[in-house]
mmCIF file with all atom_site columns, C-alpha atoms in Angstrom:
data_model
loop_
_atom_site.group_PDB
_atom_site.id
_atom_site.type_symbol
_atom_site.label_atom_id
_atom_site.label_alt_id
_atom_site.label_comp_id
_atom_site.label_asym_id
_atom_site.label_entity_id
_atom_site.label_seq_id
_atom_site.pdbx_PDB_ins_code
_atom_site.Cartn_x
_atom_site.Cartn_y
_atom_site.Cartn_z
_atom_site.occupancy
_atom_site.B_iso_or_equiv
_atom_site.pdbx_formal_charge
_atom_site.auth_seq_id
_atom_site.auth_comp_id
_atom_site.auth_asym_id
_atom_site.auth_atom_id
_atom_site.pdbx_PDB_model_num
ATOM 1   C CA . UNK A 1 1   ? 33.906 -6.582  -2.909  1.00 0.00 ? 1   UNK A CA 1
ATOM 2   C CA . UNK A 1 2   ? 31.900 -3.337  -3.751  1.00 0.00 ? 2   UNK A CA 1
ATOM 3   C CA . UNK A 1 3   ? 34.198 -1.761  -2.344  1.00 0.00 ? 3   UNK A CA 1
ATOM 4   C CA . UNK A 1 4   ? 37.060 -2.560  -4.977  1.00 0.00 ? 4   UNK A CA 1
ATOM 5   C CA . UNK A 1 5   ? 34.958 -3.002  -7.889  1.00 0.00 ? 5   UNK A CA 1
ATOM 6   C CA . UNK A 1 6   ? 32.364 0.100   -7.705  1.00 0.00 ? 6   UNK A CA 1
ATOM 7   C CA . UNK A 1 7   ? 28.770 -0.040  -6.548  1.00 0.00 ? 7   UNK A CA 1
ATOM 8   C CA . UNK A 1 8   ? 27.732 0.533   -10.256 1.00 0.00 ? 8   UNK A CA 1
ATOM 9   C CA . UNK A 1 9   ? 29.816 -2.637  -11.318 1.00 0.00 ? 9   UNK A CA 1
ATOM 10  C CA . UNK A 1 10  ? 28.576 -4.561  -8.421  1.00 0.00 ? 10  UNK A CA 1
ATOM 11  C CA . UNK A 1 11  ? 25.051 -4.022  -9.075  1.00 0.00 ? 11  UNK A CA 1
ATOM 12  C CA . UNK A 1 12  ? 25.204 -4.926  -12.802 1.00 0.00 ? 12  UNK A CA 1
ATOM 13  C CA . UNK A 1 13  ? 26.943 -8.133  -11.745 1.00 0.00 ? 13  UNK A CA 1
ATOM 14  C CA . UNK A 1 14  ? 23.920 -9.278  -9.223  1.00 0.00 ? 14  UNK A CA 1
ATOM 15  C CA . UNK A 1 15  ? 21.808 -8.405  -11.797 1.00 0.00 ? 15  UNK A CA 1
ATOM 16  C CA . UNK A 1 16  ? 23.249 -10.956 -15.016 1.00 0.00 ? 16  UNK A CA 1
ATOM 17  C CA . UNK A 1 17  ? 23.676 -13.263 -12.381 1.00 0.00 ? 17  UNK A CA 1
ATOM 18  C CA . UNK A 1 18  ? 20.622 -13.672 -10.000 1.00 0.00 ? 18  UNK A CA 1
ATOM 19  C CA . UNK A 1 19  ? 18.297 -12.872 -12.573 1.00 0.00 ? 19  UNK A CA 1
ATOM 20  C CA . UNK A 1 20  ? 15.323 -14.082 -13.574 1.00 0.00 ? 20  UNK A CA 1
ATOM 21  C CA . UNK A 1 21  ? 14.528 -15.417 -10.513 1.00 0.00 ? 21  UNK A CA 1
ATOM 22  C CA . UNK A 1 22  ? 15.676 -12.584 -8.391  1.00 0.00 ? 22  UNK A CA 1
ATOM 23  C CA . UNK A 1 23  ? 12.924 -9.799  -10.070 1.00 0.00 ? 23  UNK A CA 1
ATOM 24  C CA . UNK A 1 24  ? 10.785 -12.273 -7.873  1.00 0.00 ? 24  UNK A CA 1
ATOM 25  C CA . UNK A 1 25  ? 12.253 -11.126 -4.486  1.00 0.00 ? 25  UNK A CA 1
ATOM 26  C CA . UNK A 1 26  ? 9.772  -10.833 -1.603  1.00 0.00 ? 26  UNK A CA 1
ATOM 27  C CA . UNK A 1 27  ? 11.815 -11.452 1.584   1.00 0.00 ? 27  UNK A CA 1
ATOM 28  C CA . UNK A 1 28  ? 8.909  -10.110 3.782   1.00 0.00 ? 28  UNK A CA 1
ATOM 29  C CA . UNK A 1 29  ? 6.033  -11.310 2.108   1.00 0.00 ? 29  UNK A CA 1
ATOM 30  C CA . UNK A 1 30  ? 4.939  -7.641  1.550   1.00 0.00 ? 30  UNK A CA 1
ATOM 31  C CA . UNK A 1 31  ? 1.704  -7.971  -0.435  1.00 0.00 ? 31  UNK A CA 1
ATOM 32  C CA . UNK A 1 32  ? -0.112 -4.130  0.051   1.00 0.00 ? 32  UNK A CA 1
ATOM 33  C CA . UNK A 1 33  ? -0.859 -2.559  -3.516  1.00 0.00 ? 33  UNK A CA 1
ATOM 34  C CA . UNK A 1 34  ? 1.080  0.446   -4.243  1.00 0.00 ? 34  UNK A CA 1
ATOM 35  C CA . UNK A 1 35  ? -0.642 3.673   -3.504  1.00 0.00 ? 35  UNK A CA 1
ATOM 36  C CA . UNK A 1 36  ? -2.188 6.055   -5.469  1.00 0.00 ? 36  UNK A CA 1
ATOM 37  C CA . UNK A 1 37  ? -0.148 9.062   -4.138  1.00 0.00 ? 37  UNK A CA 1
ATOM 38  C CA . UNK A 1 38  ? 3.024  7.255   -5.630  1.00 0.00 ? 38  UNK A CA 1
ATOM 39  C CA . UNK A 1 39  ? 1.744  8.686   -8.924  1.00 0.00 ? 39  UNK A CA 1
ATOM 40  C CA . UNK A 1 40  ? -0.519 11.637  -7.839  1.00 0.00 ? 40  UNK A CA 1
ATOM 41  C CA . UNK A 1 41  ? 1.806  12.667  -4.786  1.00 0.00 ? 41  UNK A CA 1
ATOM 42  C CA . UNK A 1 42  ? -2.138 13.259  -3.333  1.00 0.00 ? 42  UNK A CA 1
ATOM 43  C CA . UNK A 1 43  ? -0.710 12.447  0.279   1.00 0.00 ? 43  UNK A CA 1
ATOM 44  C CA . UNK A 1 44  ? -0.568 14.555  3.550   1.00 0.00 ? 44  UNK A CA 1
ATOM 45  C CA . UNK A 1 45  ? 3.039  13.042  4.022   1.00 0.00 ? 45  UNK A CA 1
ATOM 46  C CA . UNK A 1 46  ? 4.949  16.343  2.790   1.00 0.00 ? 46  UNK A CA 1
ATOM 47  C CA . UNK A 1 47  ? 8.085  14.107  2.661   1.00 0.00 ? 47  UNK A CA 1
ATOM 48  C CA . UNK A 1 48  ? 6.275  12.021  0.340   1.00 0.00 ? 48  UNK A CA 1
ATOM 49  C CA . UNK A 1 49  ? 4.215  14.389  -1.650  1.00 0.00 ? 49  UNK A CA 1
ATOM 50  C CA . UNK A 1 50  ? 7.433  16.677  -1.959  1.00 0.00 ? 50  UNK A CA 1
ATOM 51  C CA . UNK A 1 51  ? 9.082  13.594  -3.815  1.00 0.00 ? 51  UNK A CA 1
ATOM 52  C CA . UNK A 1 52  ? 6.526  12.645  -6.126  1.00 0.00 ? 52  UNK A CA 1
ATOM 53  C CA . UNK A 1 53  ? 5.676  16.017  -6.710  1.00 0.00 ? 53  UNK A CA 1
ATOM 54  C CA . UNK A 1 54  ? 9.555  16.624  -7.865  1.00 0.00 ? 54  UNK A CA 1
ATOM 55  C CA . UNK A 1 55  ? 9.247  12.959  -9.481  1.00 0.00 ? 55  UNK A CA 1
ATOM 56  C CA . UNK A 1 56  ? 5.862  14.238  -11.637 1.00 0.00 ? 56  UNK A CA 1
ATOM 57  C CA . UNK A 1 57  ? 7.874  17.698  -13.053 1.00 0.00 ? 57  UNK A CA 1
ATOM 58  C CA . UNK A 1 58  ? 11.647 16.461  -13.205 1.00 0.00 ? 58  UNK A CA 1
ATOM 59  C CA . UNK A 1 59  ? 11.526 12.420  -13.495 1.00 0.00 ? 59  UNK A CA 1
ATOM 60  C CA . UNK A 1 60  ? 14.229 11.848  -10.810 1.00 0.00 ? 60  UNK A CA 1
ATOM 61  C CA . UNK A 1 61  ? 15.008 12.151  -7.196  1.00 0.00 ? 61  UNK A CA 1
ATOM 62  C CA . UNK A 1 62  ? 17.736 12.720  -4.533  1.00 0.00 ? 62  UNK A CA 1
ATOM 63  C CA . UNK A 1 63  ? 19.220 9.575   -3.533  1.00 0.00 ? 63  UNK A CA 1
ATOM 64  C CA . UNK A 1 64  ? 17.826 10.300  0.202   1.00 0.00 ? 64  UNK A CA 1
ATOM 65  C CA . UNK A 1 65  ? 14.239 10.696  -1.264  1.00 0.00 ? 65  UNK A CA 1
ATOM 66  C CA . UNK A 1 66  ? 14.584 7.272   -3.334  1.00 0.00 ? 66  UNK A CA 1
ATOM 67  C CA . UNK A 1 67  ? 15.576 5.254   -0.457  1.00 0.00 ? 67  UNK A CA 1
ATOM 68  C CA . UNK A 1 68  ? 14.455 6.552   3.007   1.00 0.00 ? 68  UNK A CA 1
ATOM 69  C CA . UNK A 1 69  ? 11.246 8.611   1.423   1.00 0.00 ? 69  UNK A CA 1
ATOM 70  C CA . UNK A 1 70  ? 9.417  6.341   -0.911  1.00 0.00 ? 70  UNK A CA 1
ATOM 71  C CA . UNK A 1 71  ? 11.748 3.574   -0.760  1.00 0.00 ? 71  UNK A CA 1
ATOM 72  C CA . UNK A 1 72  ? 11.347 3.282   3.315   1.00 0.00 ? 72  UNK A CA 1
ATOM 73  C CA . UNK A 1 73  ? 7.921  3.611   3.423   1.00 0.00 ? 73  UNK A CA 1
ATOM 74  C CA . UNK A 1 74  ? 7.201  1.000   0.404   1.00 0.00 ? 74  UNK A CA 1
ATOM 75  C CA . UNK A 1 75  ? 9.518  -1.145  3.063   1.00 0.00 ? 75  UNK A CA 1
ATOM 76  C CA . UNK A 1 76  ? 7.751  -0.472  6.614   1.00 0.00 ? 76  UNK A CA 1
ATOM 77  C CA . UNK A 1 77  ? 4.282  -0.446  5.047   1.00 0.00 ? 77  UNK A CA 1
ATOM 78  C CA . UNK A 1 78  ? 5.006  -3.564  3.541   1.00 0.00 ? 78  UNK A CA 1
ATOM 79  C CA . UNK A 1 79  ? 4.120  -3.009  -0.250  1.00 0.00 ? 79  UNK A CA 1
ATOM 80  C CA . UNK A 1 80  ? 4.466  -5.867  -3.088  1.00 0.00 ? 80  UNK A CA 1
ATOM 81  C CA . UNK A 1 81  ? 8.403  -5.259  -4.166  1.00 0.00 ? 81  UNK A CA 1
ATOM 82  C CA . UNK A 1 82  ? 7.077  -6.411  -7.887  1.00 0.00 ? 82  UNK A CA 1
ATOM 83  C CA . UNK A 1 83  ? 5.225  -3.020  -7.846  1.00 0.00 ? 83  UNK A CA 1
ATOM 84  C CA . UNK A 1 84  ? 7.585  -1.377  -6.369  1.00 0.00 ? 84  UNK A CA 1
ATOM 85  C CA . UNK A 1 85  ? 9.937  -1.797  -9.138  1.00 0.00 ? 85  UNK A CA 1
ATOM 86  C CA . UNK A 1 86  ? 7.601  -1.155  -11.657 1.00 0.00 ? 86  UNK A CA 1
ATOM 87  C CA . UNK A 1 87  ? 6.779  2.005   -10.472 1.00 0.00 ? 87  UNK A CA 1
ATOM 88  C CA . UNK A 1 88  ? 10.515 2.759   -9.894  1.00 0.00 ? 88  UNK A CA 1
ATOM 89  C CA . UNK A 1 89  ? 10.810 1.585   -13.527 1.00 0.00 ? 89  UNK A CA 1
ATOM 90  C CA . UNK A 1 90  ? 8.034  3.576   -15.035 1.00 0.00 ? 90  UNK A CA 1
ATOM 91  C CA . UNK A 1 91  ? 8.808  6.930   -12.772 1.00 0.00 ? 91  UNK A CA 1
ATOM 92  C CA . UNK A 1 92  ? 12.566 7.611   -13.455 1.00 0.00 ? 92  UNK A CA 1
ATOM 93  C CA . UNK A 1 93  ? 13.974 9.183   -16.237 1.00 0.00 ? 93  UNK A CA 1
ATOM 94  C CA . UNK A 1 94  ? 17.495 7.179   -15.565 1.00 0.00 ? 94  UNK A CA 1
ATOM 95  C CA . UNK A 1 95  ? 15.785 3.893   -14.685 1.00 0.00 ? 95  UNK A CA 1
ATOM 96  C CA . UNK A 1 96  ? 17.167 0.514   -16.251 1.00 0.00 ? 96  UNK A CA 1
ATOM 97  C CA . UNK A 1 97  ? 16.320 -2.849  -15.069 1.00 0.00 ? 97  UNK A CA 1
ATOM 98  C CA . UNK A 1 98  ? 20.123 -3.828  -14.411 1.00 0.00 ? 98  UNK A CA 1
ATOM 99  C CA . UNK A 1 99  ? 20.033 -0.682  -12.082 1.00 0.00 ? 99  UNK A CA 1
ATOM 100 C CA . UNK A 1 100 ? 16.399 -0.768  -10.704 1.00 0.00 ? 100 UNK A CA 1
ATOM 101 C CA . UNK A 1 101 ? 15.641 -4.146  -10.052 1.00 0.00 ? 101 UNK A CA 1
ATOM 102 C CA . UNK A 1 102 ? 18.959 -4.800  -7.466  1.00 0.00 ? 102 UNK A CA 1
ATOM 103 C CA . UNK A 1 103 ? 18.384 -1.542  -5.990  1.00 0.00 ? 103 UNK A CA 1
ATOM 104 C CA . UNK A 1 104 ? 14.679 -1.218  -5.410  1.00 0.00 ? 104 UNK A CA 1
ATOM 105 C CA . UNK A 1 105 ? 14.717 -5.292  -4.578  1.00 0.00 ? 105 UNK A CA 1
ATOM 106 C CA . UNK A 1 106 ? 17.859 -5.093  -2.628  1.00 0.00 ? 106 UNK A CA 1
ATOM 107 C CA . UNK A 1 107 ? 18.457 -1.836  -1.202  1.00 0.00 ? 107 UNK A CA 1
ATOM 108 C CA . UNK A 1 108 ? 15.563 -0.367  -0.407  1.00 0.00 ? 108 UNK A CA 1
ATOM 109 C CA . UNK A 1 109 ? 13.255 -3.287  0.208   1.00 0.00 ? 109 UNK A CA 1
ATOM 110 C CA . UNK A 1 110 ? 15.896 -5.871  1.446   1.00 0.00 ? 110 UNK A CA 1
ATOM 111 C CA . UNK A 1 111 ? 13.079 -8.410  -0.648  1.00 0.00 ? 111 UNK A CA 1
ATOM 112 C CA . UNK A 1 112 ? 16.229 -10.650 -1.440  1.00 0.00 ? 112 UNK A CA 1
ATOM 113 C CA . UNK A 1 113 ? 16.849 -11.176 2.053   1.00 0.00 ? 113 UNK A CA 1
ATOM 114 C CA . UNK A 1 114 ? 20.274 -9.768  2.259   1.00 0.00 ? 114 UNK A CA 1
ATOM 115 C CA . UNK A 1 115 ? 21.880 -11.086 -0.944  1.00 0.00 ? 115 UNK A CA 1
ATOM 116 C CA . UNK A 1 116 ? 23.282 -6.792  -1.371  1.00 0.00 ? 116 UNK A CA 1
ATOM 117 C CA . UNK A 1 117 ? 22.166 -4.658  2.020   1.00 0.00 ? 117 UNK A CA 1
ATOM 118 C CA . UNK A 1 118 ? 23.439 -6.280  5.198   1.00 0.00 ? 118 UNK A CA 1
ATOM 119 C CA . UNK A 1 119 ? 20.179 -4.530  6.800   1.00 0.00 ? 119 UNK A CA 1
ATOM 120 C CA . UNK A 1 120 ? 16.698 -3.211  5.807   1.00 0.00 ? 120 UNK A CA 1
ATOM 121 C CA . UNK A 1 121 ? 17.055 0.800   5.594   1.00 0.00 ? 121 UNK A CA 1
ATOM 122 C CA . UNK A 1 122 ? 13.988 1.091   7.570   1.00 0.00 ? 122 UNK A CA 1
ATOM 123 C CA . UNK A 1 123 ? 13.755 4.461   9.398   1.00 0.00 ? 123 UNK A CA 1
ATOM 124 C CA . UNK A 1 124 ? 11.370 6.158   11.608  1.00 0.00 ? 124 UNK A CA 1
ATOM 125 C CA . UNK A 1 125 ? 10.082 9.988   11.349  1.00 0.00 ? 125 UNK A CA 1
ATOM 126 C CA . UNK A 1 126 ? 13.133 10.982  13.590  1.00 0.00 ? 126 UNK A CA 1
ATOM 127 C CA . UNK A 1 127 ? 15.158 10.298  10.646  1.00 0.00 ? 127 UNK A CA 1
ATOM 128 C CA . UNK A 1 128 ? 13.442 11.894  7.979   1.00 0.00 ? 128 UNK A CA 1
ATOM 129 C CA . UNK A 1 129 ? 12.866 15.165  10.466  1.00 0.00 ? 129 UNK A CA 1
ATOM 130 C CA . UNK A 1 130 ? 16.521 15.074  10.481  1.00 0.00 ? 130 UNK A CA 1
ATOM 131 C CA . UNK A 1 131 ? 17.662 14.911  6.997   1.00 0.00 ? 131 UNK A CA 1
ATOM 132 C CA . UNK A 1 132 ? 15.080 17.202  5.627   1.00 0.00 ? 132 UNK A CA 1
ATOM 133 C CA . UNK A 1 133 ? 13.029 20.781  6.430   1.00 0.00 ? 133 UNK A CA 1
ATOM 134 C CA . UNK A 1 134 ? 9.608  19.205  5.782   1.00 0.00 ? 134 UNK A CA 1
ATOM 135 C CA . UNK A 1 135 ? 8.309  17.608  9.058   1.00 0.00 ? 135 UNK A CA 1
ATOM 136 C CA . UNK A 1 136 ? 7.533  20.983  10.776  1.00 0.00 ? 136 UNK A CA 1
ATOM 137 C CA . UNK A 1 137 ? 4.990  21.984  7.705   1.00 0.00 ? 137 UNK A CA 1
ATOM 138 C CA . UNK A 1 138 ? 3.341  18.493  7.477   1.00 0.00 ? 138 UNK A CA 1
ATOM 139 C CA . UNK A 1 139 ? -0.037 17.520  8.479   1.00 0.00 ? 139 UNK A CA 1
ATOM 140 C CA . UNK A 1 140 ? 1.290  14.889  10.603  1.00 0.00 ? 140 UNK A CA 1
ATOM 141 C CA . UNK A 1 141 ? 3.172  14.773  13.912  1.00 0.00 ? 141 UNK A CA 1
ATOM 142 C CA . UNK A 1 142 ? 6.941  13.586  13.554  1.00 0.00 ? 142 UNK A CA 1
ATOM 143 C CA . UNK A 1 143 ? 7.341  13.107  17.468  1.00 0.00 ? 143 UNK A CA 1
ATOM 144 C CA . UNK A 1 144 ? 3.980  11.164  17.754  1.00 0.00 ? 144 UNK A CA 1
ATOM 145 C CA . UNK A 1 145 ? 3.567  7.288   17.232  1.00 0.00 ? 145 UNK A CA 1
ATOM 146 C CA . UNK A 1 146 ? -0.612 6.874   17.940  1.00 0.00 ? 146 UNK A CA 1
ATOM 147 C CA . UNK A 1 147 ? -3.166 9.148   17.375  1.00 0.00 ? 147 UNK A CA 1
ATOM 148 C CA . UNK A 1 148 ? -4.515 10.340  13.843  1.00 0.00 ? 148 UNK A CA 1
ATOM 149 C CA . UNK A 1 149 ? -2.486 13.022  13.803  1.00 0.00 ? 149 UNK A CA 1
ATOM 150 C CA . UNK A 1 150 ? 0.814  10.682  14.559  1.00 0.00 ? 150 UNK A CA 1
ATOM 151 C CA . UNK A 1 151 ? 3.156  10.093  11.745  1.00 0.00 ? 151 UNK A CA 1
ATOM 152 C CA . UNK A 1 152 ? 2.436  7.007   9.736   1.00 0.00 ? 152 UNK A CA 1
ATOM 153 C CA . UNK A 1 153 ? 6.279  6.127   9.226   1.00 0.00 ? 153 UNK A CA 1
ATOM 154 C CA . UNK A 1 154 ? 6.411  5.793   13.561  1.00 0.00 ? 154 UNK A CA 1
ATOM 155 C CA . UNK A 1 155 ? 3.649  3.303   13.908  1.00 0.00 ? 155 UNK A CA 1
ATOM 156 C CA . UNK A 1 156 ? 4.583  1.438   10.688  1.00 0.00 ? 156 UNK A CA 1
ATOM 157 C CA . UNK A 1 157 ? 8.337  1.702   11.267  1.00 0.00 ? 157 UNK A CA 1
ATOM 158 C CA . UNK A 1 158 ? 7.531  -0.487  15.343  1.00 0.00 ? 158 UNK A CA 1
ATOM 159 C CA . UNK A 1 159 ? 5.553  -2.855  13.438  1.00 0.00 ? 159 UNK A CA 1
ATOM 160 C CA . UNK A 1 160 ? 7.049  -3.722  10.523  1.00 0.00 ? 160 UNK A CA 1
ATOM 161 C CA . UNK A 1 161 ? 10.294 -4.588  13.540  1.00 0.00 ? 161 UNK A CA 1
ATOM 162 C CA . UNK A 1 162 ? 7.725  -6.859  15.332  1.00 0.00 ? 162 UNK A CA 1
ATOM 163 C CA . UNK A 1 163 ? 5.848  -8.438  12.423  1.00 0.00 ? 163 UNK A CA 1
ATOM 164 C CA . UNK A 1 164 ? 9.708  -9.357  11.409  1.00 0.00 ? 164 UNK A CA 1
ATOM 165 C CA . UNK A 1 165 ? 11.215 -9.972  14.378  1.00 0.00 ? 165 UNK A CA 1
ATOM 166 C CA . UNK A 1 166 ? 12.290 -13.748 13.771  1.00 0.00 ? 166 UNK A CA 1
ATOM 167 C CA . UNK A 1 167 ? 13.655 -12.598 10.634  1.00 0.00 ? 167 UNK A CA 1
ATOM 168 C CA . UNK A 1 168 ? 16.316 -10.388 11.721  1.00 0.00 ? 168 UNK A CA 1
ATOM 169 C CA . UNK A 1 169 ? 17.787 -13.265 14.793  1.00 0.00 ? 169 UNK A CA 1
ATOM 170 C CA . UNK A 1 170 ? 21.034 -13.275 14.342  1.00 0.00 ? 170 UNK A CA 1
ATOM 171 C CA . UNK A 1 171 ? 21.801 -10.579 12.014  1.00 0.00 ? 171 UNK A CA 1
ATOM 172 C CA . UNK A 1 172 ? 24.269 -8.036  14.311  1.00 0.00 ? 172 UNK A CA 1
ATOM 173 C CA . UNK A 1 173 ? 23.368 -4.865  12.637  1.00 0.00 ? 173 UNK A CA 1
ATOM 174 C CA . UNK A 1 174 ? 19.909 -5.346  14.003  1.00 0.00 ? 174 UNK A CA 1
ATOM 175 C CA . UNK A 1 175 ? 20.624 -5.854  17.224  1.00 0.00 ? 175 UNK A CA 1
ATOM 176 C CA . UNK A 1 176 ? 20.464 -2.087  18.608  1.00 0.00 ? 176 UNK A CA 1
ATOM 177 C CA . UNK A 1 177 ? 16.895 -1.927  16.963  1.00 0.00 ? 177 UNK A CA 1
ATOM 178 C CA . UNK A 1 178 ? 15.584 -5.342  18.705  1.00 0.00 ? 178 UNK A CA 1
ATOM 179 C CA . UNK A 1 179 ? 17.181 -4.020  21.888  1.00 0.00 ? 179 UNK A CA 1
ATOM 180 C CA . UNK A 1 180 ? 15.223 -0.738  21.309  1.00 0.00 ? 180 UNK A CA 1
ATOM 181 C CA . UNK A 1 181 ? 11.682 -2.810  20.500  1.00 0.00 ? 181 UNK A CA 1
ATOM 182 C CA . UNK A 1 182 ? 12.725 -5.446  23.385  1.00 0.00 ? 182 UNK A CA 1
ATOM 183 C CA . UNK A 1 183 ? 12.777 -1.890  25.746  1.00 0.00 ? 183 UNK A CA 1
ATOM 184 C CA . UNK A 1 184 ? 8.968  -0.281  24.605  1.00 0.00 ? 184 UNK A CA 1
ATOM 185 C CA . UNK A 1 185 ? 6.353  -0.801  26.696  1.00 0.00 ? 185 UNK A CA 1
ATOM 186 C CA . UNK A 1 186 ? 4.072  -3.394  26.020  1.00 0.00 ? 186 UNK A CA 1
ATOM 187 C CA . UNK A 1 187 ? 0.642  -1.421  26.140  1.00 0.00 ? 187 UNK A CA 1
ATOM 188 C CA . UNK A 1 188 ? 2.378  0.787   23.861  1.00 0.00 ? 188 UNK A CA 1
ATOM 189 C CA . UNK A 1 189 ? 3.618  -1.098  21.529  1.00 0.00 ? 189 UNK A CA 1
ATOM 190 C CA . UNK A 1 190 ? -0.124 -2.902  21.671  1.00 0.00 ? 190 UNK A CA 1
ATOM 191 C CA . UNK A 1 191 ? -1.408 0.899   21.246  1.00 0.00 ? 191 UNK A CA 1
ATOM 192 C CA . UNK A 1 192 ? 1.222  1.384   18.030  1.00 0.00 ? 192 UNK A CA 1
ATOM 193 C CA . UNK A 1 193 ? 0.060  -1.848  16.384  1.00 0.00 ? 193 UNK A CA 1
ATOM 194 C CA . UNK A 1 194 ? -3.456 -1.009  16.137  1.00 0.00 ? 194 UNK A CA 1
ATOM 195 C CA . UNK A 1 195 ? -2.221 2.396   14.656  1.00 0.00 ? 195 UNK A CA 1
ATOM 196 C CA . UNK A 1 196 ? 0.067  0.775   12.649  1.00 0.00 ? 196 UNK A CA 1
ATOM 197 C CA . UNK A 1 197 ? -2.992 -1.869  11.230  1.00 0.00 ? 197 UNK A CA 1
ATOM 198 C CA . UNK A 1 198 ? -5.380 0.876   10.485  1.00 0.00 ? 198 UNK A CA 1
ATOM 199 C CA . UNK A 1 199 ? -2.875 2.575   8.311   1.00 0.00 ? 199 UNK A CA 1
ATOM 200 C CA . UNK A 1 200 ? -2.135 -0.472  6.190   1.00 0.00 ? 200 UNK A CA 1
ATOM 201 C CA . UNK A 1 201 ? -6.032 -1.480  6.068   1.00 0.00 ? 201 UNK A CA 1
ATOM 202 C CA . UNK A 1 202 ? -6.394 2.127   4.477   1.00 0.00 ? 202 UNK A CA 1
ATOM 203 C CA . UNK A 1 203 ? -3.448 1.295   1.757   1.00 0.00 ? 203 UNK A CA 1
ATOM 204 C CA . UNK A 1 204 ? -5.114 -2.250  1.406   1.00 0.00 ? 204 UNK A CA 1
ATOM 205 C CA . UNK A 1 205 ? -8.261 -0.235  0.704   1.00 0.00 ? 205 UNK A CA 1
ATOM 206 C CA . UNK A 1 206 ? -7.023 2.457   -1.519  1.00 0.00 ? 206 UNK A CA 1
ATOM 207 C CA . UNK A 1 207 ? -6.993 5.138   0.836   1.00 0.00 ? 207 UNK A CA 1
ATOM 208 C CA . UNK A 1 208 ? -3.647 6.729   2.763   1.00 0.00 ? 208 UNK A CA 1
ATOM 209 C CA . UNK A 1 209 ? -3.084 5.971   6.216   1.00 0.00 ? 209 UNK A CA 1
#
């Protein structure tokens, strides 16, 4: 149907009709507050300091940056979608709720369960090394999963696929990732989660992972 009509129509037409209710989304029970770095860009994450920092002087972002930067990481980390649309909201210099709300709630969070996206866009560092220039200057290693010096999207990206792993039965255009988690090595994967719990104790705390 988005298709034919345009995604621009589409989205306008989830909006007037799942709304109120749908600014409510939260699929995943995400619950971590939002970061300070999503206003300071104060993060070692280059991919995530670069956007911010281009947020802060320009008020907008490439489409890649919205959705598999900030957008992914919101997702993985497992951040309250209400604040993630508020700061989506507050940020952009083209944001309006009829545009924001389905595509921060649907899109990039999948918090309404599938009701736009037929899958989360959650992504590892592999994909961000390969749509941008920025992993080989950042503090953190793209190719590492554990270890301080391991990128938080790995660990986060492995856990947020376990910690959701009954959610996503049944849905086909998960099935290459679950194979993928169903392959890792249990002590890793053990190792990873640890990683991956540290980080989002730091966020719970107000610190970055």
């Amino acid at each position: 149907i988005r298709q034919i009509i345009g995604w621009r129509e589409f989205v306008y037409q989830v909006y007037h009709l799942e709304m109120p209710g749908y600014a409510e989304s939260n699929y995943f029970d995400a619950d971590l507050p939002l970061p300070d770095f999503y206003w300071t860009a104060g993060t070692k994450m280059r991919c995530i300091a670069d956007a911010v920092a281009t947020l802060i002087r320009r008020g907008i972002n490439h489409h890649i940056q919205r959705l598999m930067i900030t957008g992914n990481f919101a997702l993985i980390a497992g951040i309250a979608p209400s604040l993630v649309r508020e700061w989506y909201w507050l940020a952009y210099v083209d944001a309006f709720d009829w545009v924001v709300t389905p595509n921060v709630l649907g899109l990039s969070l999948y918090a309404d369960g599938g009701r736009i996206a037929t899958k989360p866009y959650a992504a590892s560092a592999n994909y961000i090394h390969k749509m941008s220039d920025l992993c080989g200057r950042c503090h953190y290693d793209w190719r590492e999963t554990v270890g301080q010096d391991a990128c938080p999207f790995n660990s986060l990206y492995w856990d947020f696929l376990v910690r959701n792993r009954r959610r996503f039965r049944g849905n086909p255009r998960m099935n290459m990732m679950m194979a993928l988690l169903s392959k890792r090595d249990p002590t890793d994967l053990r190792s990873i989660r640890r990683r991956a719990d540290t980080i989002r104790d730091r966020l719970a705390s107000g610190r970055e992972g």
